[in-house]
Amino acid sequence: MAFSLFFFLSLLSLASSASTDHPKTFIVRVQNDAKPSIFTTHKHWYESSLSSILSPSTPTQLLHVYDTVFHGFSAKLTPTEALKLQTLPHVLAVIPEQVRRLHTTRSPHFLGLKTTDSAGILKEADFGSDLVIGVIDTGIWPERQSFNDRDLGPVPSKWKGQCVATKDFTSGVCNRKLIGARFFCNGYEATNGKMNETSEFRSPRDSDGHGTHTASIAAGRYVFPASTLGYAKGVAAGMAPKARLAAYKVCWNAGCFDSDILAAFDAAVADGVDVISLSVGGVVVPYHLDAIAIGAFSAADKGIFVSASAGNGGPGGLTVTNVAPWVATVGAGTIDRDFPAEVKLGNGKVVPGVSIYNGPGLTPGRMYPLVYAGTGDGDGYSSSLCLEGSLDPEFVKGKIVVCDRGINSRAAKGEVVKKSGGIGMILANGAFDGEGLVADCHVLPATAVGAANGDEIRSYIDSASKSKSSATATIVFQGTRLGVQPAPVVASFSARGPNPETPEILKPDMIAPGLNILAAWPDKVSPSGVSSDNRMTEFNILSGTSMACPHVSGLAALLKAAHPEWSPAAIKSALMTTAYTVDNRGTTMIDESNRNTSTVMDFGSGHVHPTKAMDPGLVYDITTMDYIDFLCNSNYTITNIKVLTRKTADCSGAKRAGHVGNLNYPSFSAVFQQYGRHNMSTHLIRQVTNVGDPNSVYKVRIDPPSGTVVTVEPEQLVFRRVGQKLNFLVRVQTLAVKLSPGETNMRSGSIVWSDGKHNVTSPLIVTLQQPL
């Protein structure tokens, strides 16, 4: 019961910090409709609640009032005041705020979304024209061509949102494409003080670039020509080119604050969005203490699809974030395009690397002195990482410098080398990063190489030094390469399972393109993000699960446009059960970090396949009550569930009916605690809805995880009509394996329902744990 322990610890921390009593932001959840009639508004009532626990000299100040996804407010309080507020009868929960971080185009073509299709998914969905995607991020640069409204019809009549005008964001910048723009900064300013408006815009305008990039991936218009510094030339397009966009700016220089994120969810749901895209995340906490999970639950309850990035903490396990089952959690894969930039060493070896660089190059055919920054004078650790002020100009002047990855940004290392007189840079991965490479817009001739090749280059420098000869190298930039094999590959940085909060729900759900993605970029922000870089570009190439998430958001809009009757869970099921796990060589996708075969913990159900998702055959649907039963079986209290769902749960029926693994999820995960047992078994119940052909017969095909016996009853599902629902039961039996205390053994297989036309595929994971 991790959640009760966390809540107990959070109360302990509140109590222990009450001695210091520094104010911080808390989100306060109140009873739904308990407002006494003497108060004219909820805000009036909340202010009265606050004044009852504050000293008379303390001004009552609400940061946000929440009306749509959540009844309550956020305020800056001392821990002592928060504890007092918790005792009021109408207060359900007082939740400490977290600070989240950003999870920072050939992809439509790679996904099979061709502009010329006369009968493809884009045509069938009319390119998403009546759907609204709300992007919760760093704002938007509205003047970009990706957001033009040429040939778009009127704004959908259901739209209730607004374009918030400021001195640098006039109402006229919104149009029939960008139909809404808001910003939320009260939580940010409560912690950090008044915003410095010389470094960021107090408006929906994007001063970072991340929000503009993600919005155009989800729903950017067709723009030609498009490139970044001459790389990735072609037509830029989002997933749903005609979908409408609403930008909700919640992320600022100091991060993205929960109270502001929840306010954005509240506004987006009230405004009438169909899809919410959120490329932001943080630590995993119990669902009822997680502002993103709370906001997303209410959105899903109202039929809104929520897509969120899995996080960039890979390749380690248990790194996935945004793990609530009502959220589509998206990891990142590569596409079949890269930007090779090889290192040629003086000993004749050629080392592969990647880069985006178009400035003055190195002289063709000339070899340059090569040094490793960590062997110069000064602090070896700082200089090895090429941190600001760490390099000796005498040591690096006129040389290509090898810098280790870590601490400061990859492009910033190049700036440090350049300022110190270096002529080029080789950025070498550490062991944790493995062989995963990200192409950056460098400010000097530079390339990135994997961990093994970094070791080889350092070894060459070391052996040259021992033989009293000079190490030399050059970098050869080869532009843009298409048709790369293998692809897709699971990106090294993409966060991995298992799900730290609920191991019975496989996360991430799926992967989508997230490495080296070209999309729109603001003016006044350089492509490298480095202060000395004065270059401007209409498009930039970025990597992260932040880029993968809006691919799925746009695809969800297309599916919703083609199937307006589908629920968010049905859309997610369609994307998951039609996903694929083989690359363009016909073998299981590999893991970029180690070049080994990847697993379901890396890619979930697999890589999205939009065309197949349009016609999945069967879907696993989930209702709000199903999620409440899931929370009951996860041992959440009635109060916890009310905080999260705004509904009063009766858990007696749910617990009689099953267990946490029985949520009608499109993937299967059986978790066994061995406790000295030899034989173990469980059952998983599922229900599928026919969205394919009226008269169809589906037969099951089982690929059991090694060492397990899996049976499915019945083995055949006979459907007579579209919309018909049928149940089946999966029994999983396994034998104990030898494990040390705390050790885990995970094996995977699959269950596929096929009618000869559709293959409805679900991963099946069996996990054995030896408790400590």
JSON list of N, CA, C and O in Angstrom, two decimals, residues 204 378 398 405 443:
[
{"chain": "A", "resi": 204, "resn": "PRO", "atom": "N", "xyz": [0.45, 34.02, -23.40]},
{"chain": "A", "resi": 204, "resn": "PRO", "atom": "CA", "xyz": [0.54, 32.69, -24.00]},
{"chain": "A", "resi": 204, "resn": "PRO", "atom": "C", "xyz": [1.71, 32.53, -24.97]},
{"chain": "A", "resi": 204, "resn": "PRO", "atom": "O", "xyz": [1.94, 31.43, -25.47]},
{"chain": "A", "resi": 378, "resn": "GLY", "atom": "N", "xyz": [43.65, 21.77, -14.27]},
{"chain": "A", "resi": 378, "resn": "GLY", "atom": "CA", "xyz": [42.43, 22.14, -13.55]},
{"chain": "A", "resi": 378, "resn": "GLY", "atom": "C", "xyz": [41.68, 20.93, -13.05]},
{"chain": "A", "resi": 378, "resn": "GLY", "atom": "O", "xyz": [42.18, 19.80, -13.06]},
{"chain": "A", "resi": 398, "resn": "GLY", "atom": "N", "xyz": [42.58, 25.75, -31.06]},
{"chain": "A", "resi": 398, "resn": "GLY", "atom": "CA", "xyz": [42.85, 25.19, -32.38]},
{"chain": "A", "resi": 398, "resn": "GLY", "atom": "C", "xyz": [42.69, 23.69, -32.47]},
{"chain": "A", "resi": 398, "resn": "GLY", "atom": "O", "xyz": [43.07, 23.09, -33.47]},
{"chain": "A", "resi": 405, "resn": "ARG", "atom": "N", "xyz": [29.39, 13.65, -21.85]},
{"chain": "A", "resi": 405, "resn": "ARG", "atom": "CA", "xyz": [27.99, 14.09, -21.73]},
{"chain": "A", "resi": 405, "resn": "ARG", "atom": "C", "xyz": [27.59, 14.14, -20.26]},
{"chain": "A", "resi": 405, "resn": "ARG", "atom": "O", "xyz": [28.01, 13.31, -19.46]},
{"chain": "A", "resi": 443, "resn": "VAL", "atom": "N", "xyz": [26.97, 24.99, -32.17]},
{"chain": "A", "resi": 443, "resn": "VAL", "atom": "CA", "xyz": [27.47, 26.33, -32.50]},
{"chain": "A", "resi": 443, "resn": "VAL", "atom": "C", "xyz": [28.89, 26.28, -33.08]},
{"chain": "A", "resi": 443, "resn": "VAL", "atom": "O", "xyz": [29.46, 27.31, -33.41]}
]
